[in-house]
PDB file of C-alpha atoms in Angstrom:
ATOM      1  CA  ILE A1250      91.085-297.400 -41.526  1.00 46.00           C
ATOM      2  CA  VAL A1251      94.293-295.725 -40.341  1.00 48.00           C
ATOM      3  CA  PHE A1252      92.338-292.599 -39.458  1.00 48.00           C
ATOM      4  CA  SER A1253      89.837-294.514 -37.310  1.00 51.00           C
ATOM      5  CA  ASN A1254      92.637-296.333 -35.423  1.00 54.00           C
ATOM      6  CA  SER A1255      94.307-292.997 -34.788  1.00 55.00           C
ATOM      7  CA  MET A1256      91.063-291.605 -33.389  1.00 56.00           C
ATOM      8  CA  LYS A1257      90.647-294.675 -31.151  1.00 58.00           C
ATOM      9  CA  ASP A1258      94.196-294.184 -29.818  1.00 57.00           C
ATOM     10  CA  GLN A1259      93.496-290.519 -29.061  1.00 61.00           C
ATOM     11  CA  ASN A1260      90.250-291.381 -27.278  1.00 65.00           C
ATOM     12  CA  ALA A1261      91.968-294.102 -25.243  1.00 61.00           C
ATOM     13  CA  SER A1262      94.783-291.710 -24.329  1.00 59.00           C
ATOM     14  CA  SER A1263      92.257-289.058 -23.275  1.00 68.00           C
ATOM     15  CA  ALA A1264      90.390-291.572 -21.108  1.00 68.00           C
ATOM     16  CA  ILE A1265      93.638-292.652 -19.428  1.00 61.00           C
ATOM     17  CA  ASP A1266      94.584-289.010 -18.777  1.00 64.00           C
ATOM     18  CA  LYS A1267      91.213-288.448 -17.067  1.00 69.00           C
ATOM     19  CA  MET A1268      91.742-291.522 -14.884  1.00 63.00           C
ATOM     20  CA  LEU A1269      95.249-290.419 -13.885  1.00 60.00           C
ATOM     21  CA  GLU A1270      94.318-286.801 -13.126  1.00 65.00           C
ATOM     22  CA  PRO A1271      93.409-287.358  -9.429  1.00 61.00           C
ATOM     23  CA  MET A1272      96.740-288.966  -8.632  1.00 58.00           C
ATOM     24  CA  LEU A1273      98.761-286.395 -10.564  1.00 58.00           C
ATOM     25  CA  THR A1274      97.114-283.451  -8.816  1.00 65.00           C
ATOM     26  CA  ARG A1275      97.588-284.897  -5.330  1.00 69.00           C
ATOM     27  CA  PRO A1276      99.584-282.387  -3.266  1.00 74.00           C
ATOM     28  CA  PHE A1277     103.076-283.184  -2.043  1.00 78.00           C
ATOM     29  CA  ASP A1278     103.026-284.896   1.345  1.00 79.00           C
ATOM     30  CA  ALA A1279     105.016-282.656   3.724  1.00 80.00           C
ATOM     31  CA  SER A1280     105.777-285.655   5.973  1.00 82.00           C
ATOM     32  CA  ASN A1281     108.326-286.629   3.302  1.00 84.00           C
ATOM     33  CA  PHE A1282     110.617-283.706   4.159  1.00 87.00           C
ATOM     34  CA  ALA A1283     113.988-284.891   5.479  1.00 88.00           C
ATOM     35  CA  ASP A1284     114.065-281.984   7.939  1.00 88.00           C
ATOM     36  CA  ILE A1285     110.990-280.513   9.600  1.00 85.00           C
ATOM     37  CA  ARG A1286     112.443-276.994   9.166  1.00 87.00           C
ATOM     38  CA  GLU A1287     112.405-277.242   5.365  1.00 88.00           C
ATOM     39  CA  SER A1288     109.965-275.125   3.439  1.00 87.00           C
ATOM     40  CA  PRO A1289     109.155-275.465  -0.251  1.00 90.00           C
ATOM     41  CA  LEU A1290     110.628-273.006  -2.746  1.00 91.00           C
ATOM     42  CA  THR A1291     108.376-274.312  -5.528  1.00 90.00           C
ATOM     43  CA  THR A1292     104.825-275.490  -5.831  1.00 86.00           C
ATOM     44  CA  ASN A1293     104.053-279.065  -6.846  1.00 86.00           C
ATOM     45  CA  LEU A1294     105.715-279.479 -10.233  1.00 90.00           C
ATOM     46  CA  ARG A1295     104.162-282.236 -12.341  1.00 89.00           C
ATOM     47  CA  CYS A1296     106.890-284.428 -13.778  1.00 91.00           C
ATOM     48  CA  SER A1297     108.083-287.962 -14.349  1.00 92.00           C
ATOM     49  CA  LEU A1298     111.138-289.775 -13.073  1.00 94.00           C
ATOM     50  CA  VAL A1299     112.610-291.419 -16.153  1.00 93.00           C
ATOM     51  CA  THR A1300     114.863-294.469 -16.017  1.00 90.00           C
ATOM     52  CA  PRO A1301     115.947-296.744 -18.871  1.00 88.00           C
ATOM     53  CA  LEU A1302     113.077-299.163 -18.234  1.00 89.00           C
ATOM     54  CA  LEU A1303     110.454-297.110 -16.421  1.00 88.00           C
ATOM     55  CA  LYS A1304     108.713-293.752 -16.454  1.00 90.00           C
ATOM     56  CA  CYS A1305     107.151-292.959 -13.076  1.00 89.00           C
ATOM     57  CA  HIS A1306     104.672-290.054 -12.984  1.00 88.00           C
ATOM     58  CA  GLY A1307     104.424-287.831  -9.939  1.00 88.00           C
ATOM     59  CA  CYS A1308     105.381-284.408  -8.663  1.00 88.00           C
ATOM     60  CA  ALA A1309     108.621-282.687  -7.747  1.00 92.00           C
ATOM     61  CA  LEU A1310     109.220-280.058  -5.135  1.00 92.00           C
ATOM     62  CA  ALA A1311     112.394-278.140  -4.295  1.00 93.00           C
ATOM     63  CA  THR A1312     113.559-276.708  -0.994  1.00 93.00           C
ATOM     64  CA  SER A1313     116.803-274.917  -0.198  1.00 90.00           C
ATOM     65  CA  ALA A1314     118.306-278.253   0.923  1.00 93.00           C
ATOM     66  CA  ARG A1315     116.803-280.975  -1.299  1.00 94.00           C
ATOM     67  CA  ILE A1316     114.926-281.836  -4.472  1.00 95.00           C
ATOM     68  CA  TYR A1317     112.050-284.238  -3.879  1.00 94.00           C
ATOM     69  CA  PHE A1318     110.103-286.521  -6.199  1.00 93.00           C
ATOM     70  CA  GLN A1319     106.865-288.089  -4.969  1.00 89.00           C
ATOM     71  CA  PRO A1320     105.513-290.838  -7.205  1.00 87.00           C
ATOM     72  CA  ALA A1321     101.802-290.884  -7.952  1.00 81.00           C
ATOM     73  CA  GLU A1322     101.349-294.591  -7.355  1.00 72.00           C
ATOM     74  CA  SER A1323      97.739-295.003  -6.373  1.00 52.00           C
ATOM     75  CA  ILE A1324      94.596-293.283  -7.510  1.00 46.00           C
ATOM     76  CA  LEU A1325      92.469-294.681  -4.722  1.00 47.00           C
ATOM     77  CA  GLY A1326      95.046-294.668  -1.925  1.00 58.00           C
ATOM     78  CA  LYS A1327      94.525-292.145   0.840  1.00 58.00           C
ATOM     79  CA  VAL A1328      98.227-291.904   1.704  1.00 61.00           C
ATOM     80  CA  ALA A1329     100.680-290.473  -0.794  1.00 60.00           C
ATOM     81  CA  ALA A1330     103.643-292.592  -1.818  1.00 69.00           C
ATOM     82  CA  LYS A1331     107.017-292.144  -0.103  1.00 83.00           C
ATOM     83  CA  ALA A1332     109.106-289.491  -1.808  1.00 87.00           C
ATOM     84  CA  MET A1333     112.653-289.832  -3.070  1.00 92.00           C
ATOM     85  CA  SER A1334     115.008-286.946  -2.471  1.00 94.00           C
ATOM     86  CA  TRP A1335     118.442-285.749  -3.426  1.00 95.00           C
ATOM     87  CA  SER A1336     120.484-283.329  -1.356  1.00 94.00           C
ATOM     88  CA  ILE A1337     121.489-280.181  -3.204  1.00 94.00           C
ATOM     89  CA  CYS A1338     124.943-280.562  -1.582  1.00 93.00           C
ATOM     90  CA  ASP A1339     125.330-283.906  -3.410  1.00 95.00           C
ATOM     91  CA  ILE A1340     124.583-282.434  -6.846  1.00 94.00           C
ATOM     92  CA  ILE A1341     127.792-282.000  -8.836  1.00 92.00           C
ATOM     93  CA  GLY A1342     126.239-281.041 -12.156  1.00 90.00           C
ATOM     94  CA  THR A1343     123.096-280.771 -14.218  1.00 92.00           C
ATOM     95  CA  ALA A1344     122.118-280.938 -17.869  1.00 91.00           C
ATOM     96  CA  ARG A1345     119.076-279.625 -19.664  1.00 92.00           C
ATOM     97  CA  ARG A1346     117.585-282.511 -21.626  1.00 91.00           C
ATOM     98  CA  TYR A1347     114.828-283.327 -24.078  1.00 90.00           C
ATOM     99  CA  ASN A1348     112.312-286.027 -23.275  1.00 89.00           C
ATOM    100  CA  GLY A1349     110.637-287.032 -26.476  1.00 87.00           C
ATOM    101  CA  LEU A1350     110.372-283.741 -28.341  1.00 90.00           C
ATOM    102  CA  LYS A1351     109.892-281.573 -25.244  1.00 90.00           C
ATOM    103  CA  ASP A1352     112.772-279.448 -23.963  1.00 92.00           C
ATOM    104  CA  SER A1353     111.635-279.617 -20.352  1.00 94.00           C
ATOM    105  CA  SER A1354     113.792-282.198 -18.569  1.00 94.00           C
ATOM    106  CA  ILE A1355     116.751-281.978 -16.219  1.00 95.00           C
ATOM    107  CA  GLU A1356     119.421-284.590 -15.600  1.00 93.00           C
ATOM    108  CA  ILE A1357     120.994-284.350 -12.163  1.00 94.00           C
ATOM    109  CA  PHE A1358     124.503-285.729 -11.619  1.00 92.00           C
ATOM    110  CA  LEU A1359     125.351-286.810  -8.065  1.00 93.00           C
ATOM    111  CA  LYS A1360     128.493-287.380  -5.966  1.00 92.00           C
ATOM    112  CA  ASN A1361     130.015-290.783  -5.224  1.00 90.00           C
ATOM    113  CA  ASN A1362     129.252-292.269  -8.655  1.00 84.00           C
ATOM    114  CA  GLU A1363     125.557-292.530  -7.875  1.00 89.00           C
ATOM    115  CA  PRO A1364     123.404-292.866 -10.996  1.00 90.00           C
ATOM    116  CA  SER A1365     122.138-289.641 -12.488  1.00 91.00           C
ATOM    117  CA  VAL A1366     118.469-288.711 -12.124  1.00 94.00           C
ATOM    118  CA  LEU A1367     116.301-287.581 -15.052  1.00 95.00           C
ATOM    119  CA  LEU A1368     113.198-285.567 -14.184  1.00 96.00           C
ATOM    120  CA  ALA A1369     110.923-284.834 -17.150  1.00 96.00           C
ATOM    121  CA  PHE A1370     108.729-281.845 -16.293  1.00 94.00           C
ATOM    122  CA  GLN A1371     105.426-281.090 -17.981  1.00 91.00           C
ATOM    123  CA  ILE A1372     106.517-277.598 -18.966  1.00 92.00           C
ATOM    124  CA  PHE A1373     109.787-275.786 -19.682  1.00 95.00           C
ATOM    125  CA  ASP A1374     109.255-273.142 -16.967  1.00 95.00           C
ATOM    126  CA  ASP A1375     109.049-275.776 -14.202  1.00 94.00           C
ATOM    127  CA  ARG A1376     112.460-277.137 -15.167  1.00 94.00           C
ATOM    128  CA  GLU A1377     113.894-273.626 -15.213  1.00 95.00           C
ATOM    129  CA  ARG A1378     112.482-272.947 -11.719  1.00 94.00           C
ATOM    130  CA  VAL A1379     114.436-275.923 -10.396  1.00 94.00           C
ATOM    131  CA  MET A1380     117.572-274.871 -12.296  1.00 94.00           C
ATOM    132  CA  ASP A1381     117.323-271.376 -10.756  1.00 93.00           C
ATOM    133  CA  ILE A1382     117.185-272.806  -7.224  1.00 92.00           C
ATOM    134  CA  LEU A1383     120.460-274.694  -7.613  1.00 92.00           C
ATOM    135  CA  PRO A1384     123.627-272.959  -6.374  1.00 91.00           C
ATOM    136  CA  ASP A1385     125.725-271.049  -8.907  1.00 88.00           C
ATOM    137  CA  ASP A1386     128.680-273.399  -8.398  1.00 87.00           C
ATOM    138  CA  VAL A1387     126.716-276.379  -9.805  1.00 89.00           C
ATOM    139  CA  PRO A1388     127.670-276.451 -13.495  1.00 83.00           C
ATOM    140  CA  CYS A1389     125.137-277.091 -16.222  1.00 85.00           C
ATOM    141  CA  ARG A1390     126.859-279.410 -18.689  1.00 80.00           C
ATOM    142  CA  THR A1391     124.743-278.243 -21.593  1.00 81.00           C
ATOM    143  CA  ASP A1392     125.542-274.548 -21.216  1.00 78.00           C
ATOM    144  CA  ARG A1393     127.920-273.077 -23.774  1.00 83.00           C
ATOM    145  CA  ASP A1394     130.399-272.001 -21.053  1.00 84.00           C
ATOM    146  CA  PHE A1395     130.828-275.579 -19.812  1.00 82.00           C
ATOM    147  CA  VAL A1396     131.566-276.882 -23.308  1.00 84.00           C
ATOM    148  CA  ASN A1397     133.971-274.010 -24.031  1.00 88.00           C
ATOM    149  CA  ASP A1398     135.800-274.579 -20.729  1.00 87.00           C
ATOM    150  CA  ALA A1399     136.145-278.293 -21.463  1.00 86.00           C
ATOM    151  CA  SER A1400     137.465-277.501 -24.936  1.00 90.00           C
ATOM    152  CA  ASN A1401     140.030-275.043 -23.575  1.00 91.00           C
ATOM    153  CA  LEU A1402     141.184-277.495 -20.893  1.00 91.00           C
ATOM    154  CA  TRP A1403     141.574-280.215 -23.523  1.00 91.00           C
ATOM    155  CA  LYS A1404     143.560-277.893 -25.839  1.00 93.00           C
ATOM    156  CA  ILE A1405     146.105-277.102 -23.128  1.00 93.00           C
ATOM    157  CA  GLY A1406     146.389-280.751 -22.063  1.00 91.00           C
ATOM    158  CA  HIS A1407     144.526-280.655 -18.739  1.00 89.00           C
ATOM    159  CA  LEU A1408     141.865-283.073 -20.007  1.00 86.00           C
ATOM    160  CA  SER A1409     142.624-286.393 -21.640  1.00 89.00           C
ATOM    161  CA  ASN A1410     140.916-287.274 -24.904  1.00 90.00           C
ATOM    162  CA  PHE A1411     138.649-289.640 -22.983  1.00 85.00           C
ATOM    163  CA  GLU A1412     137.642-287.003 -20.411  1.00 84.00           C
ATOM    164  CA  TYR A1413     137.013-284.493 -23.197  1.00 85.00           C
ATOM    165  CA  LEU A1414     134.757-286.940 -25.058  1.00 86.00           C
ATOM    166  CA  LEU A1415     132.867-287.646 -21.828  1.00 79.00           C
ATOM    167  CA  ALA A1416     132.301-283.898 -21.375  1.00 79.00           C
ATOM    168  CA  LEU A1417     131.078-283.529 -24.965  1.00 81.00           C
ATOM    169  CA  ASN A1418     128.795-286.555 -24.693  1.00 78.00           C
ATOM    170  CA  SER A1419     127.150-285.171 -21.566  1.00 72.00           C
ATOM    171  CA  ALA A1420     126.397-281.874 -23.338  1.00 68.00           C
TER     172      ALA A1420
END
């Protein structure tokens, strides 16, 4: 009985994937660019915007000025949904993350205490493409160098215990 329920779940999941395919392969709508002079540095990267209560499927695209996420809201709609974007100048840090068991997500930390953004890409290489586009001065909080620097700053008293724990928890 357990085997047959498992098979039913797989068949239902496969049917849902087939239904969602048209909206997930929809190209990024260039009218969403914040500046008409922007040009994409990546192709459409299939991903999901993950929040504590919602996982929104869509595609991401990076330019030299912004990272965009366009939700795939409607299968039948002729107009693509309005994209969200984050200026690369407003990014103060990143972290490579797992989503489920896949090491293919990026958390983006923004200025002015704005909430971080978690983009869960379909494949590892897509996340790395976005990471490579970011400027070198944007630290990745999960890289060994960041953790070592935080540890050294804490040892010499330039980070409080609280700040050090925050740095470790973000890694």
